[in-house]
Amino acid sequence: MDDQRKRTIIAEIENWRRNHLLPEHYCIFLLNLYTEGDRPSTPASAGRGEGKRADALASGAGVATGNSSPSASYAYATRTVAPVTGKMVMAWLLGAFVIAGLILLAFHFNRFTTPMQITIFACFALVFYILGYAFRRQAPPLTHLFLTFCFVLLIAGGIYCIQQLNGSMALTLLYLGVVCVLLCLSAFIFGYAYLLYCGMLGLALIYGFATVQRIGEGYTWWKSELYWVPLACLLTGLGFLMNSGNPKWAGVFAVCGLISFFGAEIQALYISEAKRDVIQLLLFIKVFLASALFFFTRGYWYTWLRL
């Protein structure tokens, strides 16, 4: 067979292959047969699984004819590497400098004065908060990560600095209360309900810790209930009032109110004068009352709680 006729046949087979006039593996077999294994068999438009089967058939055909080589039977797709740009270099350098700075601060942090340590904690927390706000639309997972870093840094760094200044427990509770209020405000800024949960429950814990000594002096169960039941009723009632206008925030207030309803019993576990059988009886009564309340008002909370 002369070269001109062979080229014509090969071009016709290529046309059949492109237009799917013949099966892919049959076209590859014919190409290997007429080119004597000198052309790589790379599927043009087949899927990944079909391409692998075609390459395997082409390899088998080459072995059958005795003319194909492994390099001609398999073709490997190469990935294109993005060109190095100025922004990429600056991003890598900035990340390297930030990591190096954090390592340097970690090793020499105790050598700084307390005002300098407070400034460092505040600056990093502010940077993380601003980054969380900046990425709230483009990358919400990064926003959650930055907010976590911010508030963990505020809590841990604040307690550490207060201890360095020999601050009292009242000052620590006041600082944590401010952080919890900031969490509640951030919930409305970012629109994340879990921030409001953290802020409200944190305030409840601070409230319980601040009042446990006062309640423990001459403890009576009704005195303990007076510290918690009005607060629980206030939060739950606020949830009912907000349910029609904003059910997301209403649910948060209702759940926090329900948890606060059991605050007296939880607090009584840390008071030695409290009788355990009385605590169990009060818990039983409160569980029954809370279940009855939410059963008869399930029309308000059905869509939000998915009951």
Coordinates of N, CA and C in Angstrom, one line a residue, residues 188-280:
F188 N -26.2 39.5 65.8 CA -27.0 40.3 65.0 C -26.3 41.0 63.8
I189 N -25.0 41.2 64.0 CA -24.1 41.8 62.9 C -23.9 40.7 61.8
F190 N -23.5 39.5 62.2 CA -23.2 38.5 61.2 C -24.4 37.6 60.9
G191 N -25.4 37.6 61.7 CA -26.6 36.8 61.4 C -26.5 35.3 61.8
Y192 N -25.5 35.0 62.7 CA -25.3 33.6 63.1 C -26.0 33.4 64.5
A193 N -26.9 32.4 64.5 CA -27.6 32.2 65.8 C -26.7 31.6 66.9
Y194 N -25.7 30.8 66.5 CA -24.9 30.2 67.5 C -24.1 31.2 68.3
L195 N -23.8 32.4 67.7 CA -23.2 33.4 68.5 C -24.1 33.9 69.6
L196 N -25.4 34.0 69.3 CA -26.3 34.5 70.4 C -26.5 33.4 71.4
Y197 N -26.5 32.1 71.0 CA -26.5 31.0 72.0 C -25.3 31.1 72.9
C198 N -24.1 31.3 72.4 CA -22.9 31.4 73.2 C -23.0 32.6 74.2
G199 N -23.4 33.7 73.6 CA -23.5 34.9 74.5 C -24.5 34.8 75.6
M200 N -25.7 34.3 75.3 CA -26.8 34.2 76.3 C -26.4 33.1 77.4
L201 N -25.9 32.0 76.9 CA -25.6 30.9 77.9 C -24.4 31.3 78.7
G202 N -23.4 32.1 78.1 CA -22.3 32.6 78.8 C -22.7 33.5 79.9
L203 N -23.6 34.4 79.6 CA -24.2 35.4 80.6 C -24.9 34.6 81.7
A204 N -25.6 33.5 81.4 CA -26.3 32.7 82.4 C -25.3 32.1 83.3
L205 N -24.2 31.5 82.8 CA -23.1 30.9 83.6 C -22.5 32.0 84.5
I206 N -22.2 33.1 84.0 CA -21.6 34.2 84.8 C -22.6 34.6 85.9
Y207 N -23.9 34.7 85.6 CA -24.9 35.1 86.6 C -25.0 34.0 87.7
G208 N -24.9 32.7 87.3 CA -25.0 31.7 88.3 C -23.7 31.6 89.2
F209 N -22.6 31.9 88.6 CA -21.3 31.9 89.4 C -21.3 33.1 90.3
A210 N -21.8 34.2 89.9 CA -21.8 35.4 90.7 C -22.8 35.3 91.9
T211 N -23.8 34.6 91.7 CA -24.9 34.5 92.8 C -24.8 33.3 93.6
V212 N -23.9 32.3 93.3 CA -24.0 31.1 94.1 C -23.6 31.3 95.6
Q213 N -22.7 32.2 95.9 CA -22.3 32.4 97.3 C -23.5 33.1 98.0
R214 N -24.1 34.0 97.4 CA -25.2 34.7 98.0 C -26.4 33.8 98.3
I215 N -26.7 32.9 97.3 CA -27.8 32.0 97.5 C -27.5 30.9 98.5
G216 N -26.2 30.5 98.6 CA -25.7 29.5 99.6 C -25.8 30.0 101.0
E217 N -25.9 31.3 101.3 CA -26.0 31.7 102.7 C -27.4 31.6 103.1
G218 N -27.7 30.7 104.0 CA -29.1 30.5 104.4 C -30.0 30.0 103.3
Y219 N -29.5 28.9 102.6 CA -30.1 28.4 101.4 C -31.5 27.9 101.7
T220 N -32.5 28.3 100.8 CA -33.8 27.7 100.7 C -34.2 27.6 99.3
W221 N -35.0 26.6 99.0 CA -35.2 26.3 97.5 C -36.0 27.4 96.9
W222 N -37.0 28.1 97.6 CA -37.8 29.1 97.0 C -36.9 30.4 96.8
K223 N -35.9 30.6 97.6 CA -35.0 31.8 97.4 C -34.2 31.6 96.1
S224 N -33.8 30.3 95.9 CA -33.0 30.0 94.7 C -33.9 30.2 93.5
E225 N -35.1 29.8 93.6 CA -36.0 29.9 92.4 C -36.3 31.3 92.1
L226 N -36.3 32.2 93.1 CA -36.6 33.6 92.8 C -35.5 34.3 92.0
Y227 N -34.3 33.7 92.0 CA -33.2 34.2 91.2 C -33.2 33.8 89.7
W228 N -33.9 32.7 89.5 CA -33.9 32.1 88.1 C -35.2 32.1 87.4
V229 N -36.3 31.8 88.1 CA -37.6 31.6 87.4 C -38.0 32.9 86.7
P230 N -37.9 34.1 87.3 CA -38.3 35.3 86.6 C -37.4 35.6 85.3
L231 N -36.1 35.3 85.4 CA -35.3 35.4 84.2 C -35.7 34.5 83.1
A232 N -36.0 33.2 83.5 CA -36.5 32.3 82.5 C -37.8 32.7 81.8
C233 N -38.7 33.2 82.7 CA -40.0 33.7 82.1 C -39.8 34.9 81.2
L234 N -38.9 35.7 81.5 CA -38.6 36.9 80.7 C -38.1 36.5 79.3
L235 N -37.1 35.6 79.3 CA -36.5 35.1 78.0 C -37.5 34.4 77.2
T236 N -38.3 33.5 77.8 CA -39.3 32.7 77.1 C -40.4 33.6 76.6
G237 N -40.8 34.5 77.4 CA -41.9 35.5 76.9 C -41.4 36.3 75.7
L238 N -40.1 36.7 75.8 CA -39.5 37.5 74.7 C -39.5 36.7 73.4
G239 N -39.2 35.4 73.6 CA -39.2 34.5 72.4 C -40.6 34.4 71.8
F240 N -41.6 34.3 72.6 CA -43.0 34.2 72.1 C -43.4 35.5 71.4
L241 N -42.9 36.6 71.9 CA -43.3 37.9 71.3 C -42.6 38.1 70.0
M242 N -41.3 37.6 69.8 CA -40.6 37.7 68.6 C -40.9 36.6 67.6
N243 N -41.7 35.6 67.9 CA -41.8 34.5 67.1 C -42.4 34.8 65.7
S244 N -43.4 35.7 65.7 CA -44.0 36.1 64.4 C -43.1 36.9 63.5
G245 N -42.3 37.8 64.1 CA -41.5 38.7 63.4 C -40.2 38.1 63.0
N246 N -39.5 37.4 63.9 CA -38.2 36.9 63.6 C -38.1 35.5 64.3
P247 N -38.5 34.4 63.7 CA -38.5 33.2 64.4 C -37.1 32.6 64.7
K248 N -36.1 33.0 64.0 CA -34.7 32.5 64.3 C -34.2 33.0 65.6
W249 N -34.3 34.3 65.9 CA -33.9 34.8 67.2 C -34.9 34.4 68.3
A250 N -36.2 34.3 67.9 CA -37.1 33.9 68.9 C -36.8 32.5 69.5
G251 N -36.4 31.6 68.6 CA -36.1 30.3 69.1 C -34.9 30.3 70.0
V252 N -33.9 31.2 69.7 CA -32.7 31.3 70.6 C -33.1 31.7 72.0
F253 N -34.0 32.8 72.1 CA -34.4 33.3 73.4 C -35.2 32.2 74.1
A254 N -36.1 31.5 73.4 CA -36.9 30.5 74.0 C -36.1 29.3 74.6
V255 N -35.1 28.9 73.8 CA -34.3 27.8 74.3 C -33.4 28.2 75.5
C256 N -32.9 29.4 75.4 CA -32.1 29.9 76.6 C -33.0 30.1 77.8
G257 N -34.2 30.6 77.6 CA -35.1 30.7 78.7 C -35.5 29.3 79.3
L258 N -35.6 28.3 78.4 CA -35.9 27.0 79.0 C -34.7 26.4 79.8
I259 N -33.5 26.7 79.3 CA -32.3 26.2 80.1 C -32.2 27.0 81.4
S260 N -32.5 28.3 81.4 CA -32.4 29.1 82.6 C -33.5 28.7 83.6
F261 N -34.6 28.1 83.1 CA -35.6 27.6 84.0 C -35.1 26.5 84.9
F262 N -34.1 25.8 84.5 CA -33.5 24.7 85.3 C -32.2 25.2 86.0
G263 N -31.9 26.5 85.9 CA -30.7 27.1 86.5 C -30.6 26.9 88.0
A264 N -31.7 27.0 88.7 CA -31.7 26.9 90.2 C -31.2 25.5 90.6
E265 N -31.7 24.5 89.9 CA -31.4 23.1 90.3 C -29.9 22.9 89.9
I266 N -29.5 23.4 88.8 CA -28.1 23.2 88.4 C -27.1 23.9 89.4
Q267 N -27.5 25.1 89.8 CA -26.7 25.8 90.8 C -26.7 25.2 92.1
A268 N -27.9 24.5 92.5 CA -28.0 23.9 93.8 C -27.0 22.7 93.9
L269 N -26.6 22.1 92.8 CA -25.6 21.0 92.9 C -24.3 21.4 93.5
Y270 N -24.0 22.7 93.4 CA -22.7 23.2 94.0 C -22.9 23.9 95.3
I271 N -24.1 23.7 95.9 CA -24.3 24.2 97.3 C -24.5 23.1 98.2
S272 N -23.7 23.0 99.2 CA -23.7 21.8 100.1 C -24.9 21.8 101.0
E273 N -25.5 22.9 101.2 CA -26.7 22.9 102.1 C -28.0 22.4 101.4
A274 N -27.9 22.4 100.0 CA -29.1 21.9 99.3 C -29.3 20.4 99.4
K275 N -30.6 20.0 99.6 CA -30.9 18.6 99.7 C -31.2 18.0 98.4
R276 N -30.6 16.9 98.1 CA -30.6 16.3 96.8 C -32.0 15.8 96.5
D277 N -32.8 15.3 97.5 CA -34.1 14.8 97.2 C -35.1 16.0 96.8
V278 N -34.8 17.2 97.4 CA -35.6 18.3 97.0 C -35.3 18.8 95.6
I279 N -34.0 18.7 95.2 CA -33.6 19.0 93.9 C -34.2 18.1 92.8
Q280 N -34.2 16.8 93.1 CA -34.8 15.9 92.2 C -36.3 16.1 92.1

